[in-house]
Coordinates of C-alpha atoms and ligand atoms in Angstrom, one line a residue:
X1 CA 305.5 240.3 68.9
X2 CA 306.7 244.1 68.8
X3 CA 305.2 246.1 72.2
X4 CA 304.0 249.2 71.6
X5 CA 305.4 251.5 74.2
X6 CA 304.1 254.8 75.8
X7 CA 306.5 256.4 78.0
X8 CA 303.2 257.5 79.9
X9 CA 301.4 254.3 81.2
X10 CA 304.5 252.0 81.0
X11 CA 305.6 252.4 84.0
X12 CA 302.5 251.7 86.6
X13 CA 301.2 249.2 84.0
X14 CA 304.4 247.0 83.8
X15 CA 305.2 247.6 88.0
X16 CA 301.5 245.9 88.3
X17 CA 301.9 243.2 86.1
X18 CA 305.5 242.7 87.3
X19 CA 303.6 241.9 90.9
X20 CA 301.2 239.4 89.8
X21 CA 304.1 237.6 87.9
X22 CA 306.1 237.5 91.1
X23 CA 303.2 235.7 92.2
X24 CA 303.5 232.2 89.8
X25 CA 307.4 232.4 90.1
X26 CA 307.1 229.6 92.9
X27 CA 304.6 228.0 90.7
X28 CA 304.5 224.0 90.1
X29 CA 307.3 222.3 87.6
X30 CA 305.7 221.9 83.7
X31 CA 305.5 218.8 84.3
X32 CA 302.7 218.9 87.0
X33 CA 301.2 221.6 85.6
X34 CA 297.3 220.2 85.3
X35 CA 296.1 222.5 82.3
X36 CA 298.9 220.8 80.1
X37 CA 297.8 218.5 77.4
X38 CA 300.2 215.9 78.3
X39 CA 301.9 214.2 75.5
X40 CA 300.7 210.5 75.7
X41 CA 298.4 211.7 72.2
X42 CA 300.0 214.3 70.1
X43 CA 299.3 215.8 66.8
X44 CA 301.7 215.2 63.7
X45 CA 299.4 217.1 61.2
X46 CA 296.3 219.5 61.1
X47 CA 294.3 220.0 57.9
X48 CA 291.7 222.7 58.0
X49 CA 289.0 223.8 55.8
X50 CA 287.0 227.5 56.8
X51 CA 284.1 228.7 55.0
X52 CA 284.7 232.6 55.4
X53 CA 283.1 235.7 54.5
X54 CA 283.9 238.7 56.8
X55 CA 280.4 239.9 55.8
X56 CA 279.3 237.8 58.0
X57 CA 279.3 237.7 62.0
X58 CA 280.2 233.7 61.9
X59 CA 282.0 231.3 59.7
X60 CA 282.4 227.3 60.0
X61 CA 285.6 225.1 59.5
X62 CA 286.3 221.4 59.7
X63 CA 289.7 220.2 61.2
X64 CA 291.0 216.7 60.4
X65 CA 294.2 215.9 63.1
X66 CA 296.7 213.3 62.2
X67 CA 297.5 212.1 66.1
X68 CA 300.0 209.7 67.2
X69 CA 298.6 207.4 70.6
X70 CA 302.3 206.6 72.2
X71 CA 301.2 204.4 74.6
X72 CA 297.6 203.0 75.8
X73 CA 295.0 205.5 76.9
X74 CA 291.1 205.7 77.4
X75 CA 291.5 209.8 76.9
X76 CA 293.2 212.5 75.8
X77 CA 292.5 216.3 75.3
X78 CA 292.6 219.2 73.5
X79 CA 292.2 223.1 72.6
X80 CA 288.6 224.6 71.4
X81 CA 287.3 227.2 73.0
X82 CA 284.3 229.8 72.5
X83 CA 283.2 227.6 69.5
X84 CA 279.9 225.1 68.6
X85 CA 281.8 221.8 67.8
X86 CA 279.2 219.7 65.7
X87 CA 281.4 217.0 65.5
X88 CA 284.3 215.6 66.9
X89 CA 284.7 211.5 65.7
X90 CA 287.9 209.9 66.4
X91 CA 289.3 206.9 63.6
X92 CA 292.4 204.7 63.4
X93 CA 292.2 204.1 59.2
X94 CA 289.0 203.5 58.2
X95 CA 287.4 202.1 61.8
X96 CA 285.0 204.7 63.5
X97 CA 286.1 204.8 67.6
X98 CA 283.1 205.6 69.7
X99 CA 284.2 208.3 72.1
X100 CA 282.5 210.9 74.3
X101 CA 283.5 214.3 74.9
X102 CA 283.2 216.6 78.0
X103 CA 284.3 220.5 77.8
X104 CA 286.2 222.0 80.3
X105 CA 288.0 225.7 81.6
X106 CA 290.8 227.0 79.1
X107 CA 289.0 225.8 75.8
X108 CA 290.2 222.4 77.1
X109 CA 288.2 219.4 75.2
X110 CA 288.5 215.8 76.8
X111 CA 287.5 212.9 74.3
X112 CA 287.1 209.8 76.5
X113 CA 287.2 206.1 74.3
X114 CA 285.0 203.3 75.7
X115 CA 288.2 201.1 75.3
X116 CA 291.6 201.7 75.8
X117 CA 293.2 203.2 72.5
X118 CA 296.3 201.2 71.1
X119 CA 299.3 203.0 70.8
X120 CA 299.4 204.2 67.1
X121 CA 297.9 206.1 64.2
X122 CA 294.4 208.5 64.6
X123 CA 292.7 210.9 62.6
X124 CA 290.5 213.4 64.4
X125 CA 288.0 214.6 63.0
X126 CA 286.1 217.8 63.8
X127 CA 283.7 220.1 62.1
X128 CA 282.8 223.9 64.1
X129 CA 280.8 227.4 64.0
X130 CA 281.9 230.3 65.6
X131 CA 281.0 233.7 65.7
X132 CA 284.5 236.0 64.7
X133 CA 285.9 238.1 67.7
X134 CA 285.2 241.5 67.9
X135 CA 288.1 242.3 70.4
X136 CA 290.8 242.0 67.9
X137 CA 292.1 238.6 69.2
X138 CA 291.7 235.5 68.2
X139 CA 289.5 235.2 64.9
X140 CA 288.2 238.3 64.6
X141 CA 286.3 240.9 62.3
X142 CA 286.8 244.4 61.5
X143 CA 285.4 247.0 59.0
X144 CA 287.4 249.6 57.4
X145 CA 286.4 251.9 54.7
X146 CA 283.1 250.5 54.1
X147 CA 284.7 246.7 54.0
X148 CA 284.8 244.0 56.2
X149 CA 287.8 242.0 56.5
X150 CA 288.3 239.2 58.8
X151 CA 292.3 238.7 60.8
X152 CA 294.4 236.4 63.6
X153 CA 295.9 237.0 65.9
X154 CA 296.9 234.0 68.2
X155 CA 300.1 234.7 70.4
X156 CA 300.0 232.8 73.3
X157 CA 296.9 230.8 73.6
X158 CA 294.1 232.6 71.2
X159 CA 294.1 229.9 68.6
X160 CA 291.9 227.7 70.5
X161 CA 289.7 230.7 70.0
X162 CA 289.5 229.5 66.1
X163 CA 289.7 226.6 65.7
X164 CA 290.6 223.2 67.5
X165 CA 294.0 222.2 68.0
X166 CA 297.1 221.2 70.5
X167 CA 297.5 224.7 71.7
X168 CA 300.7 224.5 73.4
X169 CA 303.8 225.9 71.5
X170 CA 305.6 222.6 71.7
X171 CA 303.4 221.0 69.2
X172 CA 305.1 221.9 66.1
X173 CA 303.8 220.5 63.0
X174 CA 302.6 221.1 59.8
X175 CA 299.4 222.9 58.5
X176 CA 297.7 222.6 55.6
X177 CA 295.0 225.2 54.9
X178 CA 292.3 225.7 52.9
X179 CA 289.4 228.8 52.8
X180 CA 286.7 229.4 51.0
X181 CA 285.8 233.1 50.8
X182 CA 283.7 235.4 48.0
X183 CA 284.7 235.8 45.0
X184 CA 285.8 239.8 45.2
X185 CA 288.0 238.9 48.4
X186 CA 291.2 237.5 48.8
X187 CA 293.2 235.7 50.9
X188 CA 296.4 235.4 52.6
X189 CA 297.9 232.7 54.9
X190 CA 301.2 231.4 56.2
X191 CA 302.6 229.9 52.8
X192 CA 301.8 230.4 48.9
X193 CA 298.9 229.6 47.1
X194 CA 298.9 225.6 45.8
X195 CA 295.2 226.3 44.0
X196 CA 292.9 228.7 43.4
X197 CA 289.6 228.0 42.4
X198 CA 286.2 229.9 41.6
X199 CA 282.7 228.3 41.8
X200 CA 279.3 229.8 41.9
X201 CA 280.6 233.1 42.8
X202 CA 282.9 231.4 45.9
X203 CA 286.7 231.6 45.6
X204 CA 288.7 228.4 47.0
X205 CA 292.4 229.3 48.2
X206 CA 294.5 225.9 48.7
X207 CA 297.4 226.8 50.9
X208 CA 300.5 224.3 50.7
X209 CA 301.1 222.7 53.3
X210 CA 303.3 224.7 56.0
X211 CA 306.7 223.8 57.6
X212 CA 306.1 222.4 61.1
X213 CA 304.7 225.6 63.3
X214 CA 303.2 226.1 66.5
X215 CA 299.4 227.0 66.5
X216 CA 299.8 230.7 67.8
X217 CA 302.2 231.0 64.7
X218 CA 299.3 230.2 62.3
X219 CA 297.6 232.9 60.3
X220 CA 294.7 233.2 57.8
X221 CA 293.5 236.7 56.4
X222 CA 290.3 237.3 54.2
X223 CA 288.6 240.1 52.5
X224 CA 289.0 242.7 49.7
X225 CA 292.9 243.1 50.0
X226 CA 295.3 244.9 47.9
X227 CA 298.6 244.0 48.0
X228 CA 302.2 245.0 46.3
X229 CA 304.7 243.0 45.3
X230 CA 307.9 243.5 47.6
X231 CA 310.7 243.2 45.1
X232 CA 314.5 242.1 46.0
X233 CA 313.8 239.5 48.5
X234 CA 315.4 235.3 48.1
X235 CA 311.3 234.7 48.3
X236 CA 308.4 236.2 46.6
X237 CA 307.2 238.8 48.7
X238 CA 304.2 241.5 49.4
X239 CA 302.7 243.9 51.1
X240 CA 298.8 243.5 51.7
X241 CA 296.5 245.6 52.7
X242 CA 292.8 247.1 52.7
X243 CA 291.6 248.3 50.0
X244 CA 292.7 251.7 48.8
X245 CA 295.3 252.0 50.6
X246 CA 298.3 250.6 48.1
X247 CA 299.9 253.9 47.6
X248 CA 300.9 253.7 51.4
X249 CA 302.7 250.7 50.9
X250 CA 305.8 251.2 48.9
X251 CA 307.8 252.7 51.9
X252 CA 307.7 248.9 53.5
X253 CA 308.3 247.3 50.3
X254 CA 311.6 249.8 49.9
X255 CA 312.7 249.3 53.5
X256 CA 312.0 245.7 53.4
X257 CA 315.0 243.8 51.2
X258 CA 317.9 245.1 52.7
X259 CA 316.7 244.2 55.9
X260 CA 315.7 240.9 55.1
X261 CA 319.4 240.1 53.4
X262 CA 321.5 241.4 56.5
X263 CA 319.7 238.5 58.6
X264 CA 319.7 236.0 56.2
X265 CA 323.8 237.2 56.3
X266 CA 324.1 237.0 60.1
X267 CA 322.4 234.1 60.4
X268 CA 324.3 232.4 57.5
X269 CA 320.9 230.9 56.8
X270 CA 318.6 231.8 54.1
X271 CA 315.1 232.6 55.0
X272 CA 313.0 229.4 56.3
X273 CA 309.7 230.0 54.4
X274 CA 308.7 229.9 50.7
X275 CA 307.2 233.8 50.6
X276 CA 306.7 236.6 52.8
X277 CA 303.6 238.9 53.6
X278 CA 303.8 242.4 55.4
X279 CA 300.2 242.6 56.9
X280 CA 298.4 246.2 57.5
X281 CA 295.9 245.7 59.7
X282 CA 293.3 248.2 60.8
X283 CA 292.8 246.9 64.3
X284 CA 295.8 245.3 65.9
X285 CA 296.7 245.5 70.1
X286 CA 300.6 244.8 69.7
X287 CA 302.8 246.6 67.2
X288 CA 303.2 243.7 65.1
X289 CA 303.2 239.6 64.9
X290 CA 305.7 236.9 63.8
X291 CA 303.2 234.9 62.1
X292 CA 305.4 232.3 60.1
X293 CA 305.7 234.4 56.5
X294 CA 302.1 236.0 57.2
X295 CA 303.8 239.1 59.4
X296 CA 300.6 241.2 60.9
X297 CA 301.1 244.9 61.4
X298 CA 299.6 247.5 63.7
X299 CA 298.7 249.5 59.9
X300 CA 300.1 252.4 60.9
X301 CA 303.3 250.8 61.3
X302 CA 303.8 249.5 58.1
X303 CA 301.6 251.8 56.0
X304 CA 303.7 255.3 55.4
X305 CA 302.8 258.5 53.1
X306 CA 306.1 259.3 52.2
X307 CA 305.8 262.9 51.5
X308 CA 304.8 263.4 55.4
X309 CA 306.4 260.4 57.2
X310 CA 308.4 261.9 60.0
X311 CA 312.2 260.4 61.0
X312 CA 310.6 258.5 63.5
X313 CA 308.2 257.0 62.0
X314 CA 310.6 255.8 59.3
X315 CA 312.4 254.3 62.3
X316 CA 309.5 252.7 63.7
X317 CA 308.7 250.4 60.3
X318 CA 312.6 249.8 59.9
X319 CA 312.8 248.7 63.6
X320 CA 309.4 246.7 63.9
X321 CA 310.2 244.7 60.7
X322 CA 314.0 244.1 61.5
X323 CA 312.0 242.9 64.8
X324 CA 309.9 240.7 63.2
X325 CA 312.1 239.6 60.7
X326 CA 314.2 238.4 63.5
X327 CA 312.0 235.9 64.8
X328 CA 311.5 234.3 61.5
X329 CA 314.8 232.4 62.9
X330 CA 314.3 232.9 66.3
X331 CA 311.4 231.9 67.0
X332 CA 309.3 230.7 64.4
X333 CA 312.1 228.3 62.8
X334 CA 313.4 227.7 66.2
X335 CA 310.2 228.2 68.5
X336 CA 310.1 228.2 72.2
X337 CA 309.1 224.4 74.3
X338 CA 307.5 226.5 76.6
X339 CA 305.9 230.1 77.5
X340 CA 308.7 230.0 80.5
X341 CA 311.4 231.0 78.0
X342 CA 309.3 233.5 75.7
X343 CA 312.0 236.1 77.2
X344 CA 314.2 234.6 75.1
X345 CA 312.2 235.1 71.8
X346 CA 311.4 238.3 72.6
X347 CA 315.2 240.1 73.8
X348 CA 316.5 237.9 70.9
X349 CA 314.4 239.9 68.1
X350 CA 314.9 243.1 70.5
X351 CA 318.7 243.0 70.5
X352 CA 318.8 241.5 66.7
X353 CA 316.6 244.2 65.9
X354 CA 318.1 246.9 67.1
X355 CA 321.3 245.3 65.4
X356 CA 320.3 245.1 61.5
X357 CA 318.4 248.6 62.2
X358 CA 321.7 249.9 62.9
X359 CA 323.5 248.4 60.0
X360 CA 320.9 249.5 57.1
X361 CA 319.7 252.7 58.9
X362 CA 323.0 253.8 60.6
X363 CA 321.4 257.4 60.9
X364 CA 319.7 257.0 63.3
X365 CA 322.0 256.1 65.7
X366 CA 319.9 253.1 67.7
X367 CA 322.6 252.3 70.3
X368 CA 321.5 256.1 71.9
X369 CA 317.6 254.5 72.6
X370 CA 319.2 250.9 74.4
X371 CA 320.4 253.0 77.0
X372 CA 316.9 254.9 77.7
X373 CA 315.7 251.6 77.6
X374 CA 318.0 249.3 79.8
X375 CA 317.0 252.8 82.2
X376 CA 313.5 251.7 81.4
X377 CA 314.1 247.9 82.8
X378 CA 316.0 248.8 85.4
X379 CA 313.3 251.5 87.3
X380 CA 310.6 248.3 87.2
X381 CA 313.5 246.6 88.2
X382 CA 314.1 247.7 90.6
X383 CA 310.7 247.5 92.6
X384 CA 310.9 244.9 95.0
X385 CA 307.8 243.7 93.0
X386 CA 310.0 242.8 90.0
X387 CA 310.2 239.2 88.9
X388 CA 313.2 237.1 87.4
X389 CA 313.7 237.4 83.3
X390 CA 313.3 234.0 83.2
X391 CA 309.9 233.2 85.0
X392 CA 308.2 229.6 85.5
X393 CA 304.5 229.8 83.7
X394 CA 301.6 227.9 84.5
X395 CA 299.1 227.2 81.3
X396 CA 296.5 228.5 83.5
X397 CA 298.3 231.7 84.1
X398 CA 297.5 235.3 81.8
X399 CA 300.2 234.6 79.7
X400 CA 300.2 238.1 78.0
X401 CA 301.7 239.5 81.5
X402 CA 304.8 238.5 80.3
X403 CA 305.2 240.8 77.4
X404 CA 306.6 243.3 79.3
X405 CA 310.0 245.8 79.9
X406 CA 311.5 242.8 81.2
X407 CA 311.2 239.9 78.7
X408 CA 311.9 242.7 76.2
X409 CA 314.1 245.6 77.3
X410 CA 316.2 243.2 80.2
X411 CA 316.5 240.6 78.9
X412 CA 317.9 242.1 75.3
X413 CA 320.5 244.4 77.7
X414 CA 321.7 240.8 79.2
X415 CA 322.2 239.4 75.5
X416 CA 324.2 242.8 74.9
X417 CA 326.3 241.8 77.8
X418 CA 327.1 238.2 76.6
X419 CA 327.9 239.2 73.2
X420 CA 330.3 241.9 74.9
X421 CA 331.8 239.5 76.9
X422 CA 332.3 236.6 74.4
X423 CA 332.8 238.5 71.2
X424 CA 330.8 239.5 68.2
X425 CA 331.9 236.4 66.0
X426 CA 331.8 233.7 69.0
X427 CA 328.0 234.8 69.9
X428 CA 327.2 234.8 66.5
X429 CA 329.0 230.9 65.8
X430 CA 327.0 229.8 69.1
X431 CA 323.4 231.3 67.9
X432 CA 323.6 229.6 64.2
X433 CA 325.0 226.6 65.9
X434 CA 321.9 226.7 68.2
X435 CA 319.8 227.7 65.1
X436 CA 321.4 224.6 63.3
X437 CA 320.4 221.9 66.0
X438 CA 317.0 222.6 66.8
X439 CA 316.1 224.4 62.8
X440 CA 312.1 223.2 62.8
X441 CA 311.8 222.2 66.3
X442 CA 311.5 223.3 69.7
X443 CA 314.4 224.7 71.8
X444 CA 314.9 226.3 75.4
X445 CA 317.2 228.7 77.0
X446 CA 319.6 225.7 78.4
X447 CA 320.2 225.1 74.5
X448 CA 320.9 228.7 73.6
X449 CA 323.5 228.3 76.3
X450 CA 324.9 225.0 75.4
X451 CA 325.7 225.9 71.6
X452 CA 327.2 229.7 73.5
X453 CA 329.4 227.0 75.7
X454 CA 330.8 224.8 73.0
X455 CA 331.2 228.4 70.6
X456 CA 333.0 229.6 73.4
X457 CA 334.6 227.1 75.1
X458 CA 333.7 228.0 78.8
X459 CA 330.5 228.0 80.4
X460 CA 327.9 230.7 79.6
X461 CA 324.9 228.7 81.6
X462 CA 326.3 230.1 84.8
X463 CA 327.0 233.5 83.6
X464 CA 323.9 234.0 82.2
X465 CA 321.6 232.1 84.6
X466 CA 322.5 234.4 87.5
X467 CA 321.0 237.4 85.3
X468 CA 317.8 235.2 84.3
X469 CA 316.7 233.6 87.3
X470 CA 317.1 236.4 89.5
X471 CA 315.2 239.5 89.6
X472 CA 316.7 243.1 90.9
X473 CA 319.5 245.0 89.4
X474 CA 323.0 243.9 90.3
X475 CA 324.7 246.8 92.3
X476 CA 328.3 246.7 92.7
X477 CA 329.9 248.7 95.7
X478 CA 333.7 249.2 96.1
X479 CA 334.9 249.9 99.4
X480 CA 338.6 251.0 99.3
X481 CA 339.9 248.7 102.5
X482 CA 343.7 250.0 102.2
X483 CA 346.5 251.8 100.4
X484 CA 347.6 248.7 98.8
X485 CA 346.8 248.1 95.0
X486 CA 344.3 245.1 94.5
X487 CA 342.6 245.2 98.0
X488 CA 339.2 246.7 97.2
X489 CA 336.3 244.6 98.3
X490 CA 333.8 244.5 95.7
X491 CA 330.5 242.9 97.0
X492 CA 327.4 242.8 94.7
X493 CA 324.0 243.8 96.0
X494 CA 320.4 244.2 94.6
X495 CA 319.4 247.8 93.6
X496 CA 316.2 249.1 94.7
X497 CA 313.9 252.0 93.6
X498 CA 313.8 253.5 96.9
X499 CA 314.0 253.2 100.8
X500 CA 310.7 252.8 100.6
X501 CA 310.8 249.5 99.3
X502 CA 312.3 248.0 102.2
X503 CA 315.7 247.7 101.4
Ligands
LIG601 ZN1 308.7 240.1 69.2

């Protein structure tokens, strides 16, 4: 996700959520965490099937979940909230289980067997209505120009919000979608079109079937689009958005390719998906959204008249899609086992960002803004209220506090200083080793710093632990003791914002 950032309510906005973080920090391990799903019954696939028109306030959707039972349960649980579910029936091949189901806080759905279920093989079935959010989260609706048009936006728990699923970043599989949607709209989603039908004035999209994601990855888009090819990319790409507004397009789809082959150059790794979408959307609370391929975009971040565009705007599209671009790797090929170490996906894309900005818009001289804003960390961090980079997350916690100058801004700042200390070409060999091992899956920060290690050949873990798990701004004092060479004591304390605070 790219933050937008206002110099004049970042700072008592980010100091107040920096407090209530500081207040999980001493939170229970994951593994005792009670609003988990648990992972005795996990998903492998999810098929889904909307009927959509953004006309309308609702739409309705049927999920079939391929589950895996690992060892003998009577329950297990999962992610639907705000929606009717009309019916959820469990199976293991064609045998109908009778099950109950009891809703709970969190979206969380328990479906209780009458008999133990044998470890194996289940489809879960379920068909839903829902009315599309109106708060631009989740599923929601928005009219522009006279047209409705209906978006996602999911990142970190607002797919459960559309539709049922294991909403828990570790549960990375793959998606295959389907919508049905009038026949003047169009659609968009997180991989090309397999099929496109029309029937009785209704328009069918069959999506292939998606590289293993997370669910707050997932994105569907429906309504009267128009959309530009982007040319020069190693996929097919466009840029979408409402209708009329094409002409504003072709600054994105100019900027776009150069980008896009710098990472693919660092990385050594060709782009992981089989197209990719730059999304204008009218209504949108972040900047923009990694969505795998399907890349959503605050509209006027992507959408530029380029006979008024100022510098800075220019800037602003090459550095929010270098961003997002980013986590295509970081991220979305390699995704986060838990919200503790979204940090990491965030001050990855941040400093990678910043990078490939500098290298295909060297003008404007990028390295000048990381010092405003490691100055920008450093004041929230050094409140006494600050929290640790790295902080321990409860699923029942507000997730979206942790968006903040410190996940983003710190956290990139202590990734400068590693590569600095190790070496361009021996950070870069330990991140595509770390890409390489965990490519599809799931990955923490001990593995970024394991593949650093062995690139390396010393330990990085220790290093860059001290930065992560503890808040405050290192302050180093030297205290001449003597006239000889060599016998200054330097001790390290914590910085703090004022006397005030205490310390
Ligand atoms: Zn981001």
């Amino acid at each position: 996700m790219h933050l937008v950032v206002s110099s004049i309510d970042v700072f008592p906005r980010f100091a107040s959520l920096a407090a209530s973080a500081l207040m999980t920090s001493t939170a229970l391990a994951a593994a005792q965490d009670p609003a988990r799903l648990g992972t005795v019954v996990t998903p492998s696939f999810e098929a889904m099937h909307f009927d959509l028109d953004a006309d309308q306030k609702a739409y309705s959707g049927s999920a079939s979940i391929e589950l895996e039972v690992h060892a003998a349960t009577n329950s297990f649980r999962f992610h639907a909230r705000d929606m009717k579910l009309e019916r959820v029936a469990l199976r293991r091949g064609h045998a109908a289980i009778p099950t109950t189901m009891r809703r709970g806080d969190l979206g969380i759905v328990t479906v209780e067997a009458k008999a133990p279920l044998a470890p194996g093989p289940y489809t879960l079935e379920v068909d839903f209505t829902n009315d599309f959010n109106t708060r631009a989260s989740s599923f929601y609706r928005v009219v522009a120009g006279g047209h409705a048009y209906a978006f996602t936006d999911f990142e970190p728990d607002d797919a459960r919000g559309a539709f049922p699923c294991w909403d828990e970043p570790s549960f990375k599989i793959p998606w295959q979608i389907t919508v049905a949607i009038p026949e003047a709209h169009r659609a968009y989603s997180n991989t090309l079109a397999e099929k496109e039908t029309v029937t009785n004035g209704r328009r069918t999209v069959i999506f292939h079937r998606t590289r293993p994601l997370p669910s707050y990855l997932v994105a569907i888009g429906a309504g009267p689009f128009d959309a530009i090819p982007i040319a020069g990319l190693s996929v097919p790409g466009r840029a979408v958005m409402v209708h009329g507004s094409a002409p504003l397009g072709h600054v994105a789809a100019q900027e776009t390719p150069p980008i896009l082959e710098a990472l693919e150059r660092w990385f050594d790794r060709k782009y992981p998906y089989d197209k990719l979408d730059l999304i204008a959307v009218p209504e949108f609370t972040a900047g923009a959204m990694e969505n795998a391929a399907a890349i959503t975009f605050r509209e006027t971040r992507l959408l530029l008249d380029p006979k008024t565009m100022s510098p800075s705007q220019r800037l602003g599209l090459i550095s929010t899609t270098a961003h997002e671009l980013s986590h295509m790797w970081f991220g979305d090929l390699v995704t986060l086992a838990w919200w503790d170490d979204l940090w990491l996906n965030e001050s990855f894309a941040s400093w990678m960002g910043d990078k490939i900005t500098n290298q295909v818009a060297p003008e404007f001289h990028v390295a000048n803004d990381q010092v405003t804003s490691a100055d920008r960390a450093m004041v929230t961090d050094a409140r006494l209220t600050t929290r640790a980079i790295r902080a321990r997350q409860l699923a029942s916690d507000n997730l979206s506090q942790l968006f903040d100058v410190l996940s983003y801004q710190k956290g990139q700042a202590v990734l400068g200083m590693l590569e600095r200390w190790l070496g361009p070409e021996t950070f870069r060999a330990g991140v595509r080793g770390y890409i390489a091992a965990h490519a599809f899956g799931n990955a923490t920060a001990a593995d970024l710093w394991t593949a650093l290690s062995k690139a390396a050949g010393r330990d990085v873990g220790a290093v860059a632990g001290s930065f992560l798990e503890q808040p405050g701004v290192p302050i180093v004092t030297v205290e001449v003791v003597g006239e000889t060479p060599g016998a200054a004591a330097p001790p390290i304390g914590r910085g703090c914002a004022s006397r005030s605070d205490g310390c």
